Short mmCIF file of C-alpha atoms in Angstrom, two decimals:
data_model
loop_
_atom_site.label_atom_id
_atom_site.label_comp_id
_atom_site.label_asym_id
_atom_site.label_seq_id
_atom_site.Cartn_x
_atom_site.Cartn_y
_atom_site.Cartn_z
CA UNK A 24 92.17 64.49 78.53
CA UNK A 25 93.31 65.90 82.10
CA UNK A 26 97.04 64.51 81.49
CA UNK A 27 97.44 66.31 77.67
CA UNK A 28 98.67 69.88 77.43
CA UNK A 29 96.14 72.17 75.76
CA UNK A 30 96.65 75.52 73.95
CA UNK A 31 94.54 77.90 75.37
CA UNK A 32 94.23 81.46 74.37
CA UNK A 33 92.98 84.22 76.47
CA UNK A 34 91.48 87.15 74.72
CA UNK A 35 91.99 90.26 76.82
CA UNK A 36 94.59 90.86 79.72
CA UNK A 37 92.88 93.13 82.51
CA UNK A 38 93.27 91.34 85.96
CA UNK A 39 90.83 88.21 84.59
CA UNK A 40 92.61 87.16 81.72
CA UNK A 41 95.60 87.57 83.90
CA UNK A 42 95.02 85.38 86.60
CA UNK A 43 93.40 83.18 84.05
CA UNK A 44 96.38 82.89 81.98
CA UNK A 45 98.75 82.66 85.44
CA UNK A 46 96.65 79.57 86.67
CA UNK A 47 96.92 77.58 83.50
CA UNK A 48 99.66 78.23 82.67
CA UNK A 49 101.23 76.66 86.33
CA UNK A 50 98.51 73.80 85.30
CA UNK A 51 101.12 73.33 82.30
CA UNK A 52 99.40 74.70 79.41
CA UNK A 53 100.16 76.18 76.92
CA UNK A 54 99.03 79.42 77.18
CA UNK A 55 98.41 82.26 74.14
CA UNK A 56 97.27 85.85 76.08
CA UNK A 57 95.44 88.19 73.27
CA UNK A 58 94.89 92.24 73.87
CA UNK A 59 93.75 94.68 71.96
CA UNK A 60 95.54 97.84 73.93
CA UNK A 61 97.97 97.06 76.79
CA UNK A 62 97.73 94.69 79.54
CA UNK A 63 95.80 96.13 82.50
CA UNK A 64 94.46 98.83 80.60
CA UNK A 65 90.69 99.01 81.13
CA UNK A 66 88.69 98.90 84.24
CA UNK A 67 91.93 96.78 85.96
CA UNK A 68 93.95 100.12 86.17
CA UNK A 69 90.70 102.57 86.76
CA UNK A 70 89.55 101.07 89.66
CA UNK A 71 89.83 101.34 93.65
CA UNK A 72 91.70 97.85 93.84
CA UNK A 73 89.28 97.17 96.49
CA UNK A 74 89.44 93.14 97.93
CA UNK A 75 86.65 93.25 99.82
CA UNK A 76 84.14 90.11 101.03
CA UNK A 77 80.80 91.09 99.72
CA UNK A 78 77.36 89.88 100.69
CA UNK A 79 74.74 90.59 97.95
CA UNK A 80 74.32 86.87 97.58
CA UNK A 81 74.63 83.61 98.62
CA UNK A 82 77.25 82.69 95.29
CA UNK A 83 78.36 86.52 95.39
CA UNK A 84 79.82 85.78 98.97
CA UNK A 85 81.20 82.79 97.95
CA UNK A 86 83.16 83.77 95.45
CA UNK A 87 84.27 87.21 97.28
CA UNK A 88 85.26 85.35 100.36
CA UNK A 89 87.23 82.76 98.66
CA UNK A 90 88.74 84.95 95.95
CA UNK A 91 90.14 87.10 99.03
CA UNK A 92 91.96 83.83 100.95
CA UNK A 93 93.76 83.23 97.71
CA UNK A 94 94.81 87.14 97.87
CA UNK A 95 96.00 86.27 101.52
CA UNK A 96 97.84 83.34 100.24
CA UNK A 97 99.48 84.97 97.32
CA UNK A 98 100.37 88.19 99.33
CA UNK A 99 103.58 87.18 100.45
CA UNK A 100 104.88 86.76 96.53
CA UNK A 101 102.76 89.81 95.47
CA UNK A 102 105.65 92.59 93.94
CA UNK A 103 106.13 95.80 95.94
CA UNK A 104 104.70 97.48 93.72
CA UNK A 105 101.54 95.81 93.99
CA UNK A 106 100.90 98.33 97.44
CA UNK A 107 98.91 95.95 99.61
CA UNK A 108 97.74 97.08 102.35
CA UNK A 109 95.20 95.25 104.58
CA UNK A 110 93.18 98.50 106.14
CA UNK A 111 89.88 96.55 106.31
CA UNK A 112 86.17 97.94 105.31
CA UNK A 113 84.48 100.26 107.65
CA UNK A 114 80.96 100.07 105.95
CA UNK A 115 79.51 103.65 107.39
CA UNK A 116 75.79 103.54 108.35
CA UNK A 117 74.01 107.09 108.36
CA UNK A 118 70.96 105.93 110.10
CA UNK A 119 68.95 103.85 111.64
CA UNK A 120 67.53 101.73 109.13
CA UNK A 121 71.63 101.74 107.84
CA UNK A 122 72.20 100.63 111.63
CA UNK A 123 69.99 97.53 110.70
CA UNK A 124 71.65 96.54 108.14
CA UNK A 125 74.97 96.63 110.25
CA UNK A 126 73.96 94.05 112.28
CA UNK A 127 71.99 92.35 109.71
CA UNK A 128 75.30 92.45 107.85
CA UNK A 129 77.58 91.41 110.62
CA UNK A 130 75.40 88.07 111.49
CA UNK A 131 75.79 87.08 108.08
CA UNK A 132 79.38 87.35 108.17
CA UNK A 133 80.15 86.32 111.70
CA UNK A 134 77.78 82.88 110.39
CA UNK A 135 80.63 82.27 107.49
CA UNK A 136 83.68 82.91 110.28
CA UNK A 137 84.77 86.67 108.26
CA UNK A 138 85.79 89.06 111.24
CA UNK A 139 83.44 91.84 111.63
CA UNK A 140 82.73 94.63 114.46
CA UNK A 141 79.97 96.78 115.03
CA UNK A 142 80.82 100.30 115.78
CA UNK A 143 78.85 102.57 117.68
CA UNK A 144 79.31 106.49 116.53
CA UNK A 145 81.85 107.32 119.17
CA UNK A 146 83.97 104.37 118.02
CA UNK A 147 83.02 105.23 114.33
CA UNK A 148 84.35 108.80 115.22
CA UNK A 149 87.46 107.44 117.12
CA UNK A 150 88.47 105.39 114.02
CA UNK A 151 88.07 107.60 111.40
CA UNK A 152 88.00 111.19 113.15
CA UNK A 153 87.35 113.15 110.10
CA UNK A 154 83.80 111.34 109.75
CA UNK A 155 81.09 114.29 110.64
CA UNK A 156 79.20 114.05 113.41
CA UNK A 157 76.24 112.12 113.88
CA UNK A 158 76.27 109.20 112.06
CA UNK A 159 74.92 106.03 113.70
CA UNK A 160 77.71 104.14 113.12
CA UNK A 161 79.62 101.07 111.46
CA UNK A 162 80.90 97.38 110.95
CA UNK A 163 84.54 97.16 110.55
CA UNK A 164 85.65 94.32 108.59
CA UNK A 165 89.13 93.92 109.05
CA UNK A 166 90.41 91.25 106.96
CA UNK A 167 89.32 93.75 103.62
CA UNK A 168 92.89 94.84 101.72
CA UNK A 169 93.68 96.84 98.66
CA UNK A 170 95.96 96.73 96.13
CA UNK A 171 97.17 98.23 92.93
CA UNK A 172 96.88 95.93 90.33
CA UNK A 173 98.86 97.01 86.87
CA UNK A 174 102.36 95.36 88.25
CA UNK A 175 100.50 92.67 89.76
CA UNK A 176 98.99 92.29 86.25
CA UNK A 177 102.49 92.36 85.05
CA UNK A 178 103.98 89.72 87.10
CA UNK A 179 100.98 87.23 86.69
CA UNK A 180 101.76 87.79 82.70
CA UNK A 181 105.53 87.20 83.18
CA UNK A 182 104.93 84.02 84.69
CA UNK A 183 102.94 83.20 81.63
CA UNK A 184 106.05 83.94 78.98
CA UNK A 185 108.19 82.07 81.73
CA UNK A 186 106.43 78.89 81.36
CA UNK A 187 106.65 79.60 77.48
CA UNK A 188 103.43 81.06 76.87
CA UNK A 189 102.85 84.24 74.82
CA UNK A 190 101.27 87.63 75.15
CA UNK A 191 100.59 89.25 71.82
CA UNK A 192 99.62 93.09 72.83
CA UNK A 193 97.89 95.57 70.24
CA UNK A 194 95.97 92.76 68.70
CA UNK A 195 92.15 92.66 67.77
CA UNK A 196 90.17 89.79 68.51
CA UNK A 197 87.37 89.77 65.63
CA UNK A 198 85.82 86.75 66.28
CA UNK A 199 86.18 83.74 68.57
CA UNK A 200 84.82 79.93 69.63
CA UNK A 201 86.52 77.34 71.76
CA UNK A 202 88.53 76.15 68.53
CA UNK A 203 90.09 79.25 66.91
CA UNK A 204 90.06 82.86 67.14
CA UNK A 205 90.48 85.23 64.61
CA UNK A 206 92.25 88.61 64.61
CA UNK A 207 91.52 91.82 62.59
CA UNK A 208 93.94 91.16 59.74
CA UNK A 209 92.58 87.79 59.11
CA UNK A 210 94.92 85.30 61.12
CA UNK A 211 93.65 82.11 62.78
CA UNK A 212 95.23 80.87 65.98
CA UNK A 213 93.69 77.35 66.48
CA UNK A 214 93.41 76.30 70.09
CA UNK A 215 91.63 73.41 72.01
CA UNK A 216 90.30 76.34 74.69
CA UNK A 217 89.31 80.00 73.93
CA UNK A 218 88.71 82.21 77.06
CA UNK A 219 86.85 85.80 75.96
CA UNK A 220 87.82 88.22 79.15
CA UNK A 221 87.27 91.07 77.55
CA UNK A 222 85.16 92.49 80.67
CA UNK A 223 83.02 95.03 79.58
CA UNK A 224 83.63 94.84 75.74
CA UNK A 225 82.70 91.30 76.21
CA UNK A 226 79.50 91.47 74.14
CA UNK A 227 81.37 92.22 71.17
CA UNK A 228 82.61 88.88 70.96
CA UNK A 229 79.77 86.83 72.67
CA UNK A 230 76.87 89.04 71.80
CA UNK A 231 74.13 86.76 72.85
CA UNK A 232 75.05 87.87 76.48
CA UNK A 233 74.47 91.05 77.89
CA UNK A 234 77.15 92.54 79.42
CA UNK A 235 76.95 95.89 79.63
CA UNK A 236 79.55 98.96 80.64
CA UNK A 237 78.92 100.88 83.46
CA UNK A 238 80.62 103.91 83.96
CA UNK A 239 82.64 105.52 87.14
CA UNK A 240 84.78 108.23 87.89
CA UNK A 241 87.58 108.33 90.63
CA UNK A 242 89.35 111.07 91.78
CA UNK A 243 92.92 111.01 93.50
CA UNK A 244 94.21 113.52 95.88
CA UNK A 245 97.68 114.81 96.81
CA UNK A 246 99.36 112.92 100.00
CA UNK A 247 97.41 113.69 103.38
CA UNK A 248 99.06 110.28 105.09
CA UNK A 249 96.87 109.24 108.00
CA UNK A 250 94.10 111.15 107.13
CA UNK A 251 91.75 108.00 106.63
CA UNK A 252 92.78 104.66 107.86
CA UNK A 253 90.38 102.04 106.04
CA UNK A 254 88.49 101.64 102.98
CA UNK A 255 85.59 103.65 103.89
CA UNK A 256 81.93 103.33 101.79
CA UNK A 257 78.66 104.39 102.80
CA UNK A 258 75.73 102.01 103.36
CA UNK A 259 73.87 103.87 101.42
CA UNK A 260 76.08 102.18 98.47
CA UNK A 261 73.88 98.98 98.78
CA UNK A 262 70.87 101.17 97.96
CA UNK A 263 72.18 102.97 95.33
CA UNK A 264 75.09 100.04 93.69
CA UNK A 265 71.62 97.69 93.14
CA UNK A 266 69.87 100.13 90.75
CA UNK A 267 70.80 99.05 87.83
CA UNK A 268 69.00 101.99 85.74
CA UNK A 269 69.59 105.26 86.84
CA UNK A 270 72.91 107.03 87.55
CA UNK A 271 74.18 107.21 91.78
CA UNK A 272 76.86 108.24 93.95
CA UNK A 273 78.25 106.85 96.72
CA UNK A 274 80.64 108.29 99.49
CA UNK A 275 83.46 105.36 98.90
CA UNK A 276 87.26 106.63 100.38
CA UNK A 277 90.29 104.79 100.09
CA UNK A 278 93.56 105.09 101.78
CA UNK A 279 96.67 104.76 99.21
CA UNK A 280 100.06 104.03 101.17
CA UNK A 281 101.32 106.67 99.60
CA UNK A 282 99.18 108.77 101.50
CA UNK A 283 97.03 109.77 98.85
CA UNK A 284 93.44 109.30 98.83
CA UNK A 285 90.60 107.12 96.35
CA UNK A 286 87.63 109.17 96.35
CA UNK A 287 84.46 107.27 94.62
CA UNK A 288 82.07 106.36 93.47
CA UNK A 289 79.57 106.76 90.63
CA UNK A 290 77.84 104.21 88.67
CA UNK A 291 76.19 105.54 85.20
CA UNK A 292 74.74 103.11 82.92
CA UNK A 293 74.05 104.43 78.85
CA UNK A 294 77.36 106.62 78.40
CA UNK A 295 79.99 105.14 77.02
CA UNK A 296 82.22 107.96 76.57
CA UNK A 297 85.23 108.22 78.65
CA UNK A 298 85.28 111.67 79.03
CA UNK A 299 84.76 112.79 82.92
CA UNK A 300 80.99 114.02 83.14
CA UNK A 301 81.51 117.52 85.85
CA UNK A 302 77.77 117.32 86.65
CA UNK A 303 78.11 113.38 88.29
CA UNK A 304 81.80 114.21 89.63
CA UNK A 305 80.81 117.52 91.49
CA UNK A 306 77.61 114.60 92.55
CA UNK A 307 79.94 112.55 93.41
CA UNK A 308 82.69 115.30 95.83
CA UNK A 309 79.81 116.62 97.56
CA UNK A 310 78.65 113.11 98.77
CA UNK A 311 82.11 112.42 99.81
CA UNK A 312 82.16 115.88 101.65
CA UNK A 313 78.30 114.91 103.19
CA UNK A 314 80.29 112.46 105.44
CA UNK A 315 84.10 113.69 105.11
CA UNK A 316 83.95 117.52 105.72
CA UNK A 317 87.64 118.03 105.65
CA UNK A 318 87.50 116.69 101.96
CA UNK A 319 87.01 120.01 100.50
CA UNK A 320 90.23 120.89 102.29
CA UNK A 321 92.35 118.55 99.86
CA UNK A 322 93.67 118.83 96.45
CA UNK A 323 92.63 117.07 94.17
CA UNK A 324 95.44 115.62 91.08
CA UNK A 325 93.58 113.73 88.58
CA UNK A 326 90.23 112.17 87.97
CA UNK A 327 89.38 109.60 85.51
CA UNK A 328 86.61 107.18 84.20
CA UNK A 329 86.51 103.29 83.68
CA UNK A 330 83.74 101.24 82.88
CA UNK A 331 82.70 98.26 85.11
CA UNK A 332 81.10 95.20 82.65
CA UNK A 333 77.95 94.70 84.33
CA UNK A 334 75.63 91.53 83.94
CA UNK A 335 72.08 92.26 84.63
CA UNK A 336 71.87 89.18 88.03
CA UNK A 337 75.04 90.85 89.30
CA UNK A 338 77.00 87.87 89.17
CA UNK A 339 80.33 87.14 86.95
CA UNK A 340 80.00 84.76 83.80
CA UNK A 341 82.67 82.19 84.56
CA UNK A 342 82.80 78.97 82.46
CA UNK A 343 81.58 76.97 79.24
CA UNK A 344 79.47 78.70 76.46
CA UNK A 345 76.04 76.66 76.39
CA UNK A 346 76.71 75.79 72.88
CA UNK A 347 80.50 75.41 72.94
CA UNK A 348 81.66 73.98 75.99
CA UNK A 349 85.44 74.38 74.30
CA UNK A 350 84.69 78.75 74.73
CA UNK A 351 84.66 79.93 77.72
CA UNK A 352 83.46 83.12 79.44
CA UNK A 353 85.40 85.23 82.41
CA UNK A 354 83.68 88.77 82.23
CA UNK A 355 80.43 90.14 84.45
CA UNK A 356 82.72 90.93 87.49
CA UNK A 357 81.15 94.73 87.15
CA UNK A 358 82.86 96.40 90.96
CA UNK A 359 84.64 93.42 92.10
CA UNK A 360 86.67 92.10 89.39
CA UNK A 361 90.11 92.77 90.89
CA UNK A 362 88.64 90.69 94.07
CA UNK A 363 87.10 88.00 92.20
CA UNK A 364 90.17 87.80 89.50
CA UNK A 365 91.61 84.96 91.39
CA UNK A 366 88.57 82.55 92.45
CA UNK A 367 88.06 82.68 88.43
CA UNK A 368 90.98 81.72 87.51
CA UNK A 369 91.01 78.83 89.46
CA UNK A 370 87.56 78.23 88.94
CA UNK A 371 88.17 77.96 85.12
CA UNK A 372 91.54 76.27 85.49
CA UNK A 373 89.46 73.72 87.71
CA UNK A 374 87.37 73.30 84.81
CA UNK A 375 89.54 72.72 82.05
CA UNK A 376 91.64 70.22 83.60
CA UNK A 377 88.62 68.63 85.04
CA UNK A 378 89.10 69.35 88.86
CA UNK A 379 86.74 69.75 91.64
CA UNK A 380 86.22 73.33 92.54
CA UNK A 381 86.74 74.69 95.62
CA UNK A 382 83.13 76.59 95.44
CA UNK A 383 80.45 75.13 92.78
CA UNK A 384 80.58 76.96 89.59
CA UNK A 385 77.30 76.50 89.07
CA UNK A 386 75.97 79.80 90.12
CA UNK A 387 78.42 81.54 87.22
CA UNK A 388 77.47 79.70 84.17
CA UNK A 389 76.55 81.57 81.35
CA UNK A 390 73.52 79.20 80.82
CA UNK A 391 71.66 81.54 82.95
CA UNK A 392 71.54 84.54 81.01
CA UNK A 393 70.39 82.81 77.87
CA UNK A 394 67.94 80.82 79.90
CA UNK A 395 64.36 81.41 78.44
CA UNK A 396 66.22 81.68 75.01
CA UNK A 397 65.31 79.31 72.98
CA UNK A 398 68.50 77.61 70.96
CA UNK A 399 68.74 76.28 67.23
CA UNK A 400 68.40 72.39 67.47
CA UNK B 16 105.27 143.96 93.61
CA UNK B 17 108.37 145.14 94.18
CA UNK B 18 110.02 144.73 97.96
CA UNK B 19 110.74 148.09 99.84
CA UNK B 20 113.95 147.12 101.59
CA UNK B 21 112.58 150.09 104.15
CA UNK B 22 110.03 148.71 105.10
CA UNK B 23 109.43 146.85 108.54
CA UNK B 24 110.41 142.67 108.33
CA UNK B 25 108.05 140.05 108.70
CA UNK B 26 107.99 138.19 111.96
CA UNK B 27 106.91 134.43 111.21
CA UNK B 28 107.35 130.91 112.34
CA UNK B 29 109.58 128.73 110.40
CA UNK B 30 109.78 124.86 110.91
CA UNK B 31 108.82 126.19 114.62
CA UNK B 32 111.73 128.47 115.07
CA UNK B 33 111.10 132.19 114.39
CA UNK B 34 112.01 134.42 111.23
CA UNK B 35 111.71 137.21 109.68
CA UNK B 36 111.38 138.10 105.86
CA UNK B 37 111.00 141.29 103.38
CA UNK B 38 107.18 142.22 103.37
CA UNK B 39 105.40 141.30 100.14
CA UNK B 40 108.02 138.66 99.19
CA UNK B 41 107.16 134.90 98.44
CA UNK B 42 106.84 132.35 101.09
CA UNK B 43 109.30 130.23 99.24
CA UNK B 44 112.04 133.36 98.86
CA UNK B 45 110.95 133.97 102.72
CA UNK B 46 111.85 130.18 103.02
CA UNK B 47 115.15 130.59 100.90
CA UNK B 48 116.03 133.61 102.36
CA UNK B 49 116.50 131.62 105.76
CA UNK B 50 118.78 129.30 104.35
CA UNK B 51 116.10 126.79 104.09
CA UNK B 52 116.19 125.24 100.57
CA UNK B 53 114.62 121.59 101.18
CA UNK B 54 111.01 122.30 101.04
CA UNK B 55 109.27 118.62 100.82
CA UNK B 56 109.75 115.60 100.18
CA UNK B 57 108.85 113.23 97.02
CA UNK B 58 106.94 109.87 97.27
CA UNK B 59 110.06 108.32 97.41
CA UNK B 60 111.76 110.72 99.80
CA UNK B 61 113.72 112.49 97.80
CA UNK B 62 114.09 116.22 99.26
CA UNK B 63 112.37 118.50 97.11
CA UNK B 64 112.72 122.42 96.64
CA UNK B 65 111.18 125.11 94.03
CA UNK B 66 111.85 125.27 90.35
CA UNK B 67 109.77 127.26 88.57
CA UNK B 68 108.66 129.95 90.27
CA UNK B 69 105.47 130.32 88.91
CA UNK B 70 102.81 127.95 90.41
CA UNK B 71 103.61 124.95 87.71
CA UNK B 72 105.49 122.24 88.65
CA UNK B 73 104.10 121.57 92.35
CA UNK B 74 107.68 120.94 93.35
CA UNK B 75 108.13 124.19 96.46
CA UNK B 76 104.61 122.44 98.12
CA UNK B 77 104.87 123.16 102.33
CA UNK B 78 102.16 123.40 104.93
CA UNK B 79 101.01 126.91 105.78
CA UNK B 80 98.99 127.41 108.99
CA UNK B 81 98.05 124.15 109.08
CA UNK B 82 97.63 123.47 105.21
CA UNK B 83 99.56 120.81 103.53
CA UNK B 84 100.66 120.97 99.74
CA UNK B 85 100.54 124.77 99.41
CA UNK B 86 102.39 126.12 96.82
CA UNK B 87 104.95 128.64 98.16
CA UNK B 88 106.02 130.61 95.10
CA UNK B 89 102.17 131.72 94.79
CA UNK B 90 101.64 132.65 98.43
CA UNK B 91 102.54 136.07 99.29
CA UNK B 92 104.19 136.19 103.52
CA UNK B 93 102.02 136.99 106.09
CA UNK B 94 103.20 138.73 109.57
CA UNK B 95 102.46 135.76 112.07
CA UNK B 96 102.34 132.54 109.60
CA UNK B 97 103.25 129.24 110.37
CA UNK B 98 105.78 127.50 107.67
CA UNK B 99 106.52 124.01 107.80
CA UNK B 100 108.70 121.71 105.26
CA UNK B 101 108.90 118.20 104.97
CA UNK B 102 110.82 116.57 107.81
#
């Protein structure tokens, strides 16, 4: 089974399906890439492009940390246009009980060899001088990076039609399992794997699992080079990212190498319109002005929404349906799916051709959400 | 509002060297009127200078007093401002 060439087909080519597609098709497969718009046009070209290590979890850093070495790897054959920059996470702490959690923060990552720092506010201030006064300071995580991920997108997707696989744009997926999927007008592409990585429409097509789209605006501003230097997000995101109700802001500033600035971040669950909502962006600027004064200095261009697909244990789905262990699931990355883009790929690659895995998979499976549910004999 | 050529020139400061201009004209025609017609510069840095004269196109953006992106050809001269362009 390892040694034959299957035909896969990938439904949906954000960043997921992407890398998905990328990795199996350098495993030699035959690869069929399915999207229903354009490649890289949902939450892969509305987000920050953020690769950050994250700690929620035990499985959350695991797959955050080891997604980001295989960004470090790849970086040297990343295009130009793909604007990496490695400017690190300064993780701002407001007070005290923030200040806690800096060092609680930097343990844990100094126990799984990531490079952190503790700041105290005068180095805070020092690194990032248009931070107000008075905050109680930071942990710098250096190795952090961002990107912009449409041409990235676009070159993972070439290699794909280079190693004679196709991507078949402004296609509907109707209906899929690990032997066929079916488009709108009717046509049946047989395949020996199906891969739904439709992020957050992915209940559409595997409705038994609750993924569900969680809004956020960005705003971008006009070139102020040097005015931050890292990827800068508030504590206070922790607190407000984990409810998984109500609507939040969170002071989140990124550094473009253009100059320009990211300014996030707001997380609305229940609206699934795209429009920009003025009552959480005005939220959303006055948080980022709470700890950037100077921000209401700056013009702002453009602001825009995407929606995250969010899984209600915070982790990614990433491998076999339960009852079809031919369909697979790569969807539930919610914030970090540009990070996590590549460890799933090779996580499902691993799978297919029957590989070890470089972290277990275990904690991904999409057994766990239907766990409790009981199944048709 | 129309310029009274009678009236007293502006002193101001452009790209740190001093100069004078008509009172009530634009900072970009203050700007032009000193021979200065490379205002910004694009992403890629291509030099940049005004177009349309009317606050649309973004393209005659310079830093007064201290204010980056400010759109000349909508900002009236002031005796005593600071003018920078793009390097």
């Amino acid at each position: 089974m390892q040694s034959s060439v299957m035909h896969v087909v990938v439904v949906g080519a954000g960043i997921v399906g992407a890398a998905v597609a990328e990795a199996l098709s350098l495993d030699g497969h035959r690869v069929t890439v399915i999207d229903k718009t354009l490649p890289a046009g949902g939450a892969t070209a509305a987000g920050m492009g953020h690769i950050v290590v994250m700690d929620d979890s035990e499985a959350q850093i695991a797959l955050t940390s080891y997604s980001q070495r295989l960004w470090d790897e790849r970086a040297p054959s990343l295009p130009l246009t793909g604007e990496r920059m490695v400017c690190g996470t300064l993780w701002v702490a407001a007070d005290d009980e923030e200040m806690a959690e800096v060092h609680r923060k930097y343990a844990f990552y100094r126990q799984r060899n990531i490079e952190a720092a503790v700041l105290d506010p005068k180095m805070l201030r020092d690194a990032e001088p248009h931070l107000r006064e008075g905050l109680a300071g930071g942990l710098l995580v250096p190795g952090d990076s961002v990107v912009y991920p449409p041409p990235i997108v676009a070159s993972m997707l070439e290699t794909v039609t280079h190693r004679g696989g196709c991507v078949a744009v402004g296609k509907a997926v109707v209906a899929m399992k690990g032997s066929e999927v079916t488009l709108d007008d009717g046509t049946t592409i047989a395949c020996d794997y199906a891969v739904n990585a439709t992020g957050s429409n992915a209940s559409l097509l595997s409705p038994e699992f609750a993924i569900k789209p969680r809004k956020g605006h960005l705003v971008i501003t006009d070139r102020y080079p040097g005015f931050v230097k890292h990827q800068l997000v508030e504590l206070g995101y922790l607190k407000s990212a984990h409810k998984s109700t109500s609507s939040s802001v969170a002071f989140n500033v990124q550094p473009r190498p253009t100059g320009q600035l990211l300014i996030g971040s707001s997380r609305q669950f229940d609206n699934d319109t795209s429009e920009v909502d003025y009552a959480i962006l005005a939220k959303m600027l006055q948080r980022a002005i709470e700890y950037m004064p100077a921000i209401s200095d700056l013009s702002v261009i453009r602001t825009w929404t995407g929606f995250r697909a969010a899984t209600p244990d915070k982790l990614p789905l990433i491998g076999p349906h339960p009852d079809d262990d031919r369909l697979l699931l790569a969807t539930g990355h919610e914030g970090l799916g540009i990070t996590t883009s590549l460890g799933t790929a090779q996580l499902i690659s691993d799978y297919i051709a029957l590989r070890a895995p470089a972290i277990p998979l275990q904690p991904y499976l999409p057994a766990r959400l239907l766990a409790g549910v009981k199944h048709a004999d | 509002m129309p310029i009274d050529p009678s009236l007293e020139k502006v002193s101001f400061t452009l790209n740190g060297r001093p100069a004078t201009a008509a009172p009530g004209c634009s900072v970009a025609v203050a700007v032009m009127m000193n021979g200065v017609s490379h205002f910004r510069r694009s992403v890629t840095g291509q030099p940049r200078g005004p177009l349309c004269g009317m606050g649309i196109c973004y393209e005659c953006r310079l830093t007064i007093d201290g204010r980056p992106h400010q759109k000349s050809c909508q900002s009236v001269i002031a005796a005593g401002m600071v003018v920078q362009c793009d390097e």
